[in-house]
XYZ file of C-alpha atoms in Angstrom:
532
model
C -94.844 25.955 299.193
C -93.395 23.671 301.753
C -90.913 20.833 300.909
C -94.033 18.522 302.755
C -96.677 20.268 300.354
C -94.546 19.948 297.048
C -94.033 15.941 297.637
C -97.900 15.973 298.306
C -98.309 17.781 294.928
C -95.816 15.710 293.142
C -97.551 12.455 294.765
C -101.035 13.703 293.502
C -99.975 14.526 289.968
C -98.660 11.084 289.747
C -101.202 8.997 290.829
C -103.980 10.950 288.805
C -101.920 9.806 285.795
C -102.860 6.555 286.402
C -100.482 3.083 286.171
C -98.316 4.590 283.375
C -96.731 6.905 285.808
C -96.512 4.298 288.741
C -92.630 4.146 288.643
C -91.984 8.212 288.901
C -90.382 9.095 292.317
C -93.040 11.627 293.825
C -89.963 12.818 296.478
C -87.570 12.661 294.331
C -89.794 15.191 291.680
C -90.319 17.105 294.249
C -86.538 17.319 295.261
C -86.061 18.549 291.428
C -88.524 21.364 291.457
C -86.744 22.860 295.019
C -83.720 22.444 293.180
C -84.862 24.303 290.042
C -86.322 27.072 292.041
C -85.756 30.097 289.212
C -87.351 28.114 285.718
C -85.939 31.234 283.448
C -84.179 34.256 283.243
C -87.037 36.627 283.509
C -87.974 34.474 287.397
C -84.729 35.737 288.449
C -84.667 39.188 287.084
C -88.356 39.614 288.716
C -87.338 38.083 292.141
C -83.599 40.031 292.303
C -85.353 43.064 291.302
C -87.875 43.091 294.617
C -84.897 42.195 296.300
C -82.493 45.339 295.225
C -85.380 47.687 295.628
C -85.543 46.666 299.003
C -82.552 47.078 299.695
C -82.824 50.276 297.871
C -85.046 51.460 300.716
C -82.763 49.870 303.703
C -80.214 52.301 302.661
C -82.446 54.992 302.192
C -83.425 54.351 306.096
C -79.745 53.772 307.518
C -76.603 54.573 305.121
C -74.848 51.758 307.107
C -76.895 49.442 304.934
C -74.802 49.309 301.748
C -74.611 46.529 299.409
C -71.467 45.058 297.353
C -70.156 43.002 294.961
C -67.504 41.614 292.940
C -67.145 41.296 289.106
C -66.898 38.210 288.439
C -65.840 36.745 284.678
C -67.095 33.615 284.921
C -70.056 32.024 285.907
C -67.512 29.396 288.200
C -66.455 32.486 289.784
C -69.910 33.762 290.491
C -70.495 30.458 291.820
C -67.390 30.165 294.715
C -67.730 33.499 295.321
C -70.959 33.371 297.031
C -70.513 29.907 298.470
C -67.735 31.241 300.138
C -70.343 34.208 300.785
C -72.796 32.071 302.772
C -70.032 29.981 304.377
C -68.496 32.871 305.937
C -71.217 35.096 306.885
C -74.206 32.299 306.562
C -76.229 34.782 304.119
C -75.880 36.122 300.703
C -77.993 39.645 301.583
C -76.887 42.812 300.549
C -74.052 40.452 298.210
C -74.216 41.166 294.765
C -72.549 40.048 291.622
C -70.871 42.643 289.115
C -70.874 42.109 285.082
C -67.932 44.213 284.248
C -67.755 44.784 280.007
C -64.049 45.837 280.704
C -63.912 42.043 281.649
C -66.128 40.566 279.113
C -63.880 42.283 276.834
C -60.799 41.110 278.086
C -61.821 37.604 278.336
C -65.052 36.505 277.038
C -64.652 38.025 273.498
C -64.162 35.137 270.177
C -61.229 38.047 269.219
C -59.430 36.945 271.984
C -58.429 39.859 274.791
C -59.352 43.157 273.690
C -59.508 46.697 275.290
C -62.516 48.527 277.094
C -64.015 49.778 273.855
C -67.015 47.744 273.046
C -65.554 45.820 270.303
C -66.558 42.172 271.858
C -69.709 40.530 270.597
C -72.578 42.386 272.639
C -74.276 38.580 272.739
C -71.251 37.354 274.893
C -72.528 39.827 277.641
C -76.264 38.290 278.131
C -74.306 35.034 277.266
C -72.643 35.686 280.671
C -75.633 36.883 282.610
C -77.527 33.289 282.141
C -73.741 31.683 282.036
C -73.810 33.146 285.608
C -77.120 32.479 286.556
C -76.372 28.577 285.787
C -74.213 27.959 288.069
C -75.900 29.814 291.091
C -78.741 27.892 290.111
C -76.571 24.625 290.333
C -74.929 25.615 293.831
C -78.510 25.602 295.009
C -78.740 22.134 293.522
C -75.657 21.256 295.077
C -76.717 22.111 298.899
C -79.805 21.235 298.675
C -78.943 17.917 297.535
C -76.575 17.564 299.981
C -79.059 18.356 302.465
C -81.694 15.437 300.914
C -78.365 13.243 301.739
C -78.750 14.449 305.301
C -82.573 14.030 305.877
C -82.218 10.140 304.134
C -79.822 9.614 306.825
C -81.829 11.230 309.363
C -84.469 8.887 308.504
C -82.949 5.355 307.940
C -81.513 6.127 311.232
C -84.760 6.822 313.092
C -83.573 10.579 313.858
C -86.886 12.585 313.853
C -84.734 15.237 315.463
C -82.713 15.782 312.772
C -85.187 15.250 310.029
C -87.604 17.867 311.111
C -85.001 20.119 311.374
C -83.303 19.372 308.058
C -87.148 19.613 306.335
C -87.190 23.413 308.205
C -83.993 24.097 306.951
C -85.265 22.573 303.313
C -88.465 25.053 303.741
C -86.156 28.616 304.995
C -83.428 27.626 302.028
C -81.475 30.437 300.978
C -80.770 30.775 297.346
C -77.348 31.735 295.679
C -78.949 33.362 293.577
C -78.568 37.380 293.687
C -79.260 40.645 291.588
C -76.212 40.758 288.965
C -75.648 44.691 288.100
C -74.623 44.380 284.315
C -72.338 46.466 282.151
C -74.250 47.595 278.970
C -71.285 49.969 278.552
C -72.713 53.026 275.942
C -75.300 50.524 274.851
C -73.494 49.299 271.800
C -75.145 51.421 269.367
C -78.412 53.822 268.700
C -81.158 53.811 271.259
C -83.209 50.663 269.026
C -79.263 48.654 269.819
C -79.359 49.396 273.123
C -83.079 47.978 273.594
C -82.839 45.051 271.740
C -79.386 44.113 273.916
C -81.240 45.409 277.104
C -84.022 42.619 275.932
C -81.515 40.022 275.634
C -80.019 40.860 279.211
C -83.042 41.073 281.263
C -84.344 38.178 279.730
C -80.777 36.430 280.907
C -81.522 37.685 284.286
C -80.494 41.084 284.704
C -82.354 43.029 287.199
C -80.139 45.955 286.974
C -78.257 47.743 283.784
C -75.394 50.104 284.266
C -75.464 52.158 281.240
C -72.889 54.986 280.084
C -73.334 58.550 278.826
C -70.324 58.066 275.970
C -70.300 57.840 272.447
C -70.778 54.111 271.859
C -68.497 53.831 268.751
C -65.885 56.547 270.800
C -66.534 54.337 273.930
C -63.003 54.221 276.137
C -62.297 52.553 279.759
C -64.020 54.959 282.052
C -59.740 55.406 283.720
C -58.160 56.197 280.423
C -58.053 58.927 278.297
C -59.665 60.178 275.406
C -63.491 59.873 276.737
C -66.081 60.983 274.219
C -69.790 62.563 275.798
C -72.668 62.632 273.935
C -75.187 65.279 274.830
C -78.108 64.667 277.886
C -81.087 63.910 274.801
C -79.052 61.387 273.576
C -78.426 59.595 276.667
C -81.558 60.116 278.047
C -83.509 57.779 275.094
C -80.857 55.053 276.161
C -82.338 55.365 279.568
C -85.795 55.272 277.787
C -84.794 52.489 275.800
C -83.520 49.850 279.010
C -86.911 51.141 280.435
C -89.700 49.749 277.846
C -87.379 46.716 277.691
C -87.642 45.905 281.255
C -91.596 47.619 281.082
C -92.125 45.227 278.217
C -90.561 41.454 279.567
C -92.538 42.420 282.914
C -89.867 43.719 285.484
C -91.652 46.736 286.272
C -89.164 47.292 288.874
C -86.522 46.757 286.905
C -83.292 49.185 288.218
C -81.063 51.622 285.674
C -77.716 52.740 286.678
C -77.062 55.911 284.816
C -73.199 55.993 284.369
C -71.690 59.630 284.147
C -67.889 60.033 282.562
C -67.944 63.416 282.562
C -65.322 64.361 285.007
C -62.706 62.273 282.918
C -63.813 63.055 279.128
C -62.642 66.304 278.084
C -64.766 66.326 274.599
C -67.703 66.209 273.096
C -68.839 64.694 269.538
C -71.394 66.699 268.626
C -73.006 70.283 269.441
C -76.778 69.576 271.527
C -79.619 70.571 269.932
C -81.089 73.600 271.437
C -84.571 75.606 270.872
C -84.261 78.480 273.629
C -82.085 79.600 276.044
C -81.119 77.721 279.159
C -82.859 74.304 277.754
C -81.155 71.217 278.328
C -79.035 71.360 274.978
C -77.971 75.269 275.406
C -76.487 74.153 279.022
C -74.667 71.449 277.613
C -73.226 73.529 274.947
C -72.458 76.219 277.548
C -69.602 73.951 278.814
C -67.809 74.054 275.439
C -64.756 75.438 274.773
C -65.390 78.465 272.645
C -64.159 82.366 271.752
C -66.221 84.988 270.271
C -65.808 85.593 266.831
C -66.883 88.845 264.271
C -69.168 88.120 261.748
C -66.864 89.427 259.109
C -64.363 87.192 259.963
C -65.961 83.923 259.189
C -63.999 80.773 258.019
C -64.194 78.260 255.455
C -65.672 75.222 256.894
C -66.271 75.996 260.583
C -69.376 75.603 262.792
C -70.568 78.481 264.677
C -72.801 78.663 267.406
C -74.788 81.539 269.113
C -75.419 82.462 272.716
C -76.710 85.519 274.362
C -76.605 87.689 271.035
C -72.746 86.420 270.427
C -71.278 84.906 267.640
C -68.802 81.834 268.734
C -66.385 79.637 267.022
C -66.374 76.490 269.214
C -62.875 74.668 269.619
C -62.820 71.168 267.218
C -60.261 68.993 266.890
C -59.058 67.622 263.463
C -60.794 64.092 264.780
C -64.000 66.061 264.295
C -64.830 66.514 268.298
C -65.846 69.470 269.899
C -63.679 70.615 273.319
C -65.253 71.074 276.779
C -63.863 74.156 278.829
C -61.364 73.125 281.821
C -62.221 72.958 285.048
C -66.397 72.231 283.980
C -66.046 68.512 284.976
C -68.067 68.596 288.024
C -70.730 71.179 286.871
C -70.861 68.554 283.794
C -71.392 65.148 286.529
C -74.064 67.000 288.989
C -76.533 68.265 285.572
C -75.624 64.607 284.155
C -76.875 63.202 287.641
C -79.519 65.081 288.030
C -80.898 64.881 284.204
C -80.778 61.139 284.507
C -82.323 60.560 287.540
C -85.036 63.198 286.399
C -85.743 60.887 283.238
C -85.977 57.203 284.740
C -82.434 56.254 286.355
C -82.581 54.966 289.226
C -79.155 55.489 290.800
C -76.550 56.782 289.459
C -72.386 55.974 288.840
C -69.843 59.023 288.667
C -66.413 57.393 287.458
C -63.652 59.176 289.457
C -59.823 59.414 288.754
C -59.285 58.542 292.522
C -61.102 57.202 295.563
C -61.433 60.211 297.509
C -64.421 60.653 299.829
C -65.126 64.293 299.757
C -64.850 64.475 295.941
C -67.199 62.232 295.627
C -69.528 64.164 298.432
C -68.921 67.264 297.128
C -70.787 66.141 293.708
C -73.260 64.362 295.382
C -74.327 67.127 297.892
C -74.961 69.153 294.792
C -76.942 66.976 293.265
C -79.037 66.212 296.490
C -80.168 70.013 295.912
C -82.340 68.538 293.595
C -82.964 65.063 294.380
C -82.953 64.289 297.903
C -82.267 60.343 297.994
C -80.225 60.831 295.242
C -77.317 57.693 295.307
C -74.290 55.972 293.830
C -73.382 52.867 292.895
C -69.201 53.338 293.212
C -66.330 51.452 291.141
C -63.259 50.750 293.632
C -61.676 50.125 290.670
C -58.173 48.127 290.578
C -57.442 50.975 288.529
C -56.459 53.497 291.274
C -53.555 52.744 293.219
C -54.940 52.823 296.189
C -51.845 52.273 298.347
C -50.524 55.840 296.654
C -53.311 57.466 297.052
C -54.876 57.242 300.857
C -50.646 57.567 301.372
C -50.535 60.982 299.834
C -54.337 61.570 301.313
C -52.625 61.442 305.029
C -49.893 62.752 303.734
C -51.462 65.756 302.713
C -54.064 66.099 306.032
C -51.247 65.633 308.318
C -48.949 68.503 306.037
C -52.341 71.096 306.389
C -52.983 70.673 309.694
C -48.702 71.490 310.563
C -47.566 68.005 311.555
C -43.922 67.296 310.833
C -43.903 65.081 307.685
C -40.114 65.826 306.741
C -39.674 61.863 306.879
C -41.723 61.544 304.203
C -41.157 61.713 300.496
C -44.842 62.363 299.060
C -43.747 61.283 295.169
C -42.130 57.759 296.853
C -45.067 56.965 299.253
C -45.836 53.124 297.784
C -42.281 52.414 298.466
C -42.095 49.346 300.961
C -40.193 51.489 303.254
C -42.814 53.108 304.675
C -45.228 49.858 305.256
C -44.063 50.201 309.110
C -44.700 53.784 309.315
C -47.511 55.783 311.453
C -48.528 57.023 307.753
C -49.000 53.929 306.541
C -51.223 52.240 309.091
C -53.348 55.452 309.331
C -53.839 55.155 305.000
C -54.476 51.367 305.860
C -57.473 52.175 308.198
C -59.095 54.572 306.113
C -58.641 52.155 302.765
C -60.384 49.822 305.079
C -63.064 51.816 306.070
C -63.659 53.345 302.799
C -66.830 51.629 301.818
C -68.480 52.608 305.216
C -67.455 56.176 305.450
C -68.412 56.823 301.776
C -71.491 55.502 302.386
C -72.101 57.396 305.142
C -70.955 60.325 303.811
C -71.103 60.691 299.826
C -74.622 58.779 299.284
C -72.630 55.226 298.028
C -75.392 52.612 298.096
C -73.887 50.000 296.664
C -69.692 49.249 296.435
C -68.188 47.127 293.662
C -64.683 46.181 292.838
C -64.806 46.125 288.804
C -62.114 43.506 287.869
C -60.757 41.975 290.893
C -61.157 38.091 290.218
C -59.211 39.560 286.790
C -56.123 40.220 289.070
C -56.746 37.369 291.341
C -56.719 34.504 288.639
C -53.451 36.017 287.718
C -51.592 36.686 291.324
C -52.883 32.978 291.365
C -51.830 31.577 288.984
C -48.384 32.918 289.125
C -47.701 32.004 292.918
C -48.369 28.041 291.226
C -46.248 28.795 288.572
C -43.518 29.816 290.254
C -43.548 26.870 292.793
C -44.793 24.254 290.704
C -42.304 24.686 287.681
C -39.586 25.316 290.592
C -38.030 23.391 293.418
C -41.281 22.866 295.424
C -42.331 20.795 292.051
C -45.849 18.698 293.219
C -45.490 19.673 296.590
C -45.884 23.592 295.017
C -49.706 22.469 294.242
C -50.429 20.458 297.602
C -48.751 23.323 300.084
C -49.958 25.980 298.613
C -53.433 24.935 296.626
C -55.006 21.559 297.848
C -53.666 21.678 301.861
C -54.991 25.148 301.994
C -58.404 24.083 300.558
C -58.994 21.013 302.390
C -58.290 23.023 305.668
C -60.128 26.295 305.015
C -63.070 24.176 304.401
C -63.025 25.320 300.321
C -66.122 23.349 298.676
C -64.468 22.868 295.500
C -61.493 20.126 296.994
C -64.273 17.950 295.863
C -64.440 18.852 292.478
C -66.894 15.623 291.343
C -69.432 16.941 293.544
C -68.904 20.267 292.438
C -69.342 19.599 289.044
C -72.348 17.493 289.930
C -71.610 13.821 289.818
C -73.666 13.525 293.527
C -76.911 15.452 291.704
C -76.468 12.852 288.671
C -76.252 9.890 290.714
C -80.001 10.925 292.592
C -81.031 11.712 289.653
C -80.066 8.466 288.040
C -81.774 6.627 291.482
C -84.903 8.488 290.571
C -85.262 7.268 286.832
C -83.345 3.699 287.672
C -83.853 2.788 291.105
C -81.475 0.018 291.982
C -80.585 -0.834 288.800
C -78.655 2.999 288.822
C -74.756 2.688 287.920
C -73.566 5.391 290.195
C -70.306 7.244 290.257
C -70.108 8.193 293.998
C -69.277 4.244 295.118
C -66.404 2.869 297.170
C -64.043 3.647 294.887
C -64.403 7.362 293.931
C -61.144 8.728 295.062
C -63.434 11.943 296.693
C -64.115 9.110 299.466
C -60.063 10.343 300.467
C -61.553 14.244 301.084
C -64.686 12.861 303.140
C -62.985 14.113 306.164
C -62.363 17.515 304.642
């Protein structure tokens, strides 16, 4: 419906409620509605949900089509992030927002910071989702009120021009808001937990959950050590469960993102379930660590397991968990890929110890064998040192293919004295087209940076610290923070309007009219940043 047809509507409803709603500002109802596009949580799951599967399908047509994001901790964050998003590129497609639990954990939990290990409140994750969606929902309200500024001043000043063209700009609005893939880490429990959570997130917003194939109450940071697997049944009911909770809140199209940490965790909790050989639990249990054992030398208190006509005494641990061979980490990620995507998932996540290209291909390719459009949503996780590793990547190229690299110490490669070097500036370009070869090559549709506003707010922070608390004193904060953002253009300089003082004052002209006390007069100090 058309900004025109919404006043006309608005203007309708209030005159066929006769003298008792004389007073009510038809535009300025209308205005409200635009700039309330998305009523609930479930409205914006449905529309981000059409808008991920298409872009689902772009990919599937041209690799080059990728999508990203950044996880973002709070729902400010989300906010700036993709006005600076549609200032910069003038669009918010293929731009995503990430929900990372590692960062939920850290800094949204009531126990104060905590590790990866799902010990937060699982509430404070959906609490983020609609904490998020709030203020995308009020940048919209923001620029479009902004742009109802405009077309009043268009108008008083006889512009047609301008007002016809701020009206068509009113009618093609882009939103802020965008599909949020969310963290539902090993879903926090059995497969009931991880429904009724899944429930709570989609009907927050989430179009998308990224769910894990750990043991919830075992759950680790998918880059440390000491990652627990359950077996492919148990994972799969998870995936079953997210499903008839999107099936059931009506987001048929609702997207799963089947999380494999295979090729880190070494161990498993329990033995799979298995009725015949080569069934889904016997090739699970066919990666576990285990020697063949004579009947007559059975022990007190071990478990024993059979395959092909053998007797074996699996390796356990005193903690009570079972040991996966060496070397079966891949083997373990492909039948994990492939088993999920064969029962719902929709794409799938393969945590990595490094960013590495052809490792990533290699697993994919095998998968592919089975599913064709098989693809990956990838963490470029702040937990690699990226620096080091595309370093000892070229490093390692250039040594294979004989170049002299003598100059070089591989263990010492961060070390600023190389920045200058041929070596450096070749790791540089290939860090910086990462995203695009990957894509192109190892079946990455969508690239997210897990925790980088984490290390941002800090790096921040600090540089203020340092210069505010030192010599620089105020002029540490004006140099460095409000000169920069006054100049760049950064939205925020004008923090009342931000916040929304400019969408309370309309609104208080709608309910008041003249008599409306208004915060945005002469002397608002913002009047000093109208220039900016």
């Amino acid at each position: 419906m058309t900004y025109t047809d919404t006043i006309n509507q608005m203007r309708s409803l209030v005159e066929a409620n006769g003298a008792g709603w004389s007073a009510i500002d038809a535009e300025g109802a209308a205005r409200m509605v635009l700039q309330n596009r998305f009523k609930t949580g479930l409205d914006i799951a449905k529309y981000t949900a059409k808008v991920m599967r298409a872009d689902m399908d772009a990919y599937d047509a041209d690799p080059a089509a990728y999508t990203q994001s950044l996880g973002c901790w709070h729902g400010f964050i989300g906010q700036q992030k993709m006005i600076s998003i549609k200032k910069h590129f003038g669009s918010t497609k293929k731009r995503y927002l990430y929900l990372s639990g590692w960062m939920v954990a850290a800094l949204r939990s009531e126990f104060g910071p905590l590790p990866d290990q799902s010990m937060h409140e699982k509430t404070s994750v959906p609490a983020l989702i609609e904490e998020l969606y709030t203020f995308l929902k009020q940048a919209d309200a923001r620029e479009l009120g902004l742009m109802f500024r405009d077309l009043d001043a268009a108008r008083d000043a006889g512009d047609e021009v301008k007002a016809q063209d701020l009206t068509n700009q009113i009618d093609n609005y882009e939103t802020h808001v965008v599909p949020i893939i969310a963290d539902i880490d090993a879903g926090f429990g059995n497969a009931e937990a991880t429904y009724l959570l899944a429930k709570k997130m989609i009907e927050a917003g989430a179009c998308a959950l990224q769910i894990e194939n750990q043991v919830s109450d075992e759950k680790q940071c998918g880059h440390q050590d000491g990652k627990v697997t359950v077996p492919h049944e148990d994972f799969i009911q998870k995936i079953r469960a997210c499903r008839h909770a999107f099936l059931e809140l009506g987001v048929d199209d609702g997207v799963i993102v089947a999380r494999t940490d295979s090729l880190g965790a070494g161990l498993t909790k329990q033995i799979a379930y298995s009725t015949e050989p080569g069934d889904l639990g016997d090739q699970y249990n066919s990666f576990i660590d285990a020697e063949e054992v004579d009947p007559a030398n059975i022990k007190n208190g071990q478990v024993y397991i059979s395959r092909d006509g053998k007797l074996l005494e699996p390796k356990r641990l005193p903690s009570n968990l079972y040991q996966f061979r060496p070397g079966t980490g891949m083997d373990r990620v492909v039948l994990d890929c492939v088993t999920s995507l064969q029962n719902g998932a929709d794409l799938l996540w393969i945590e990595t110890e490094k960013p590495h290209v052809e490792q990533i291909a290699e697993m994919v390719d095998k998968v592919r064998e089975t599913i064709p459009n098989a693809k990956l949503v990838y963490n470029n996780s702040p937990s690699f040192n990226w620096t080091l590793n595309f370093r000892q990547q070229v490093y390692d190229a250039w040594d294979e293919a004989g170049k002299d690299v003598s100059v070089y110490d591989r263990t010492k490669l961060m070390s600023v004295d190389y920045d200058d070097t041929e070596l450096a500036a070749e790791a540089d370009e290939k860090i910086r087209t990462f995203q695009r070869d990957a894509s192109a090559r190892a079946g990455i549709f969508h690239h997210l940076i897990t925790l980088p506003t984490y290390h941002t707010a800090a790096l921040s922070t600090d540089n203020l610290a340092k210069r505010y608390f030192g010599e620089e004193a105020m002029l540490g904060y004006v140099l460095n923070v409000q000169r920069e953002e006054i100049r760049q253009g950064i939205a925020c300089v004008k923090h009342q309007n931000m916040a929304g003082s400019d969408i309370g004052d309309d609104h208080k002209e709608y309910f008041a009219g003249e008599a409306a006390l208004k915060a945005g007069g002469k002397d608002n100090t913002m009047n000093q940043f109208a220039a900016a």
